[in-house]
Amino acid sequence: MKHLFSLSLLLFSFNVLGEFDTKCSILITKRLQSAEDAYKDAISKINLCNKYDILSVTSFLEEPISKVYITDLIQTYCMFNHEIITLLDKNTSNLSCVHRGLARNDRKFIIKN
């Protein structure tokens, strides 16, 4: 009976923690490419991640560029009802959040003259 209880507790723990146990790590760096190409490459990798993955993005680009890219990633891919952590500095910037599964749609503004 004791082993049955331990086994059911263990299975329940995996089920509860299972939603948030995968990490999708992305690096944004410009080695032989421009900052824009590095960002596009990161986006294509993020699109392969699954809903509820912990999205972990590390950028080695200059701070102002990283700030723009990380802000865009938060608005596009992060769930707002979970914690979002960012660290922006001169050398390395980081973002961690829960992936929402699909990118939010871009808003298109129509300007009438």
C-alpha positions in Angstrom: 0.0 0.0 0.0 2.9 2.3 0.9 4.5 1.7 -2.6 1.2 2.3 -4.4 0.8 5.7 -2.6 4.4 6.7 -3.5 3.9 5.6 -7.1 0.7 7.6 -7.5 2.3 10.6 -5.8 5.2 10.4 -8.2 2.9 10.1 -11.3 0.8 13.0 -10.1 4.0 15.1 -9.7 5.1 14.4 -13.3 1.7 15.3 -14.6 1.6 18.7 -12.8 5.1 19.6 -13.6 5.0 18.2 -17.1 3.4 21.3 -18.6 6.5 23.5 -17.8 9.4 21.1 -17.9 10.9 21.7 -21.4 13.2 24.5 -22.2 13.7 26.1 -25.6 17.0 27.9 -25.6 17.8 30.4 -28.4 21.0 32.4 -28.9 21.1 35.7 -30.9 24.6 36.4 -31.9 26.2 37.9 -35.0 29.2 35.8 -36.1 29.2 35.9 -39.8 25.8 37.6 -40.3 24.1 40.9 -39.6 22.1 41.5 -36.4 18.9 41.4 -38.5 19.9 37.9 -40.0 20.7 36.7 -36.5 17.2 37.8 -35.2 15.4 36.2 -38.2 17.3 32.9 -37.5 16.3 33.2 -33.8 12.6 33.7 -34.8 12.7 30.6 -37.0 14.1 28.5 -34.1 11.5 30.0 -31.7 8.7 28.9 -34.1 9.9 25.3 -33.6 9.3 25.5 -29.8 6.1 24.1 -28.2 3.4 25.8 -26.2 4.4 26.0 -22.5 8.1 25.6 -23.2 10.3 27.8 -21.1 11.6 30.2 -23.8 15.1 31.2 -22.9 16.7 33.7 -25.2 20.3 35.0 -24.8 21.4 37.9 -27.0 25.1 38.9 -27.5 24.2 41.9 -29.6 24.6 45.5 -28.5 22.3 46.6 -25.7 20.0 48.9 -27.7 19.5 46.3 -30.4 18.9 43.5 -27.8 16.4 45.7 -26.1 14.3 46.1 -29.2 14.5 42.4 -30.1 13.7 41.2 -26.6 10.7 43.6 -26.4 9.4 42.3 -29.7 9.8 38.7 -28.5 7.9 39.4 -25.3 5.0 40.9 -27.2 5.0 38.2 -29.8 5.8 34.9 -28.0 5.4 35.2 -24.2 2.4 34.4 -22.1 1.4 37.4 -20.0 -0.2 35.4 -17.2 3.2 33.9 -16.2 6.4 35.5 -15.0 8.6 37.2 -17.6 12.2 37.8 -16.7 14.6 40.1 -18.6 18.1 41.2 -18.0 19.6 43.8 -20.3 23.2 44.9 -20.1 26.1 45.9 -22.4 27.5 42.4 -22.9 24.7 39.9 -22.7 20.9 40.2 -22.5 18.5 37.5 -21.5 14.8 36.7 -21.6 12.9 33.9 -19.9 9.2 33.4 -20.3 6.5 30.7 -21.0 6.0 30.3 -24.7 2.4 30.9 -25.8 2.7 28.4 -28.7 1.8 30.6 -31.6 3.0 34.1 -32.4 0.6 36.9 -31.8 -0.6 38.4 -35.1 1.0 41.7 -36.2 -1.3 44.7 -36.0 -1.8 46.4 -39.3 -2.6 50.1 -39.2 -4.5 51.7 -42.0 -3.8 55.4 -42.4 -6.5 57.2 -44.3 -5.7 60.6 -46.0 
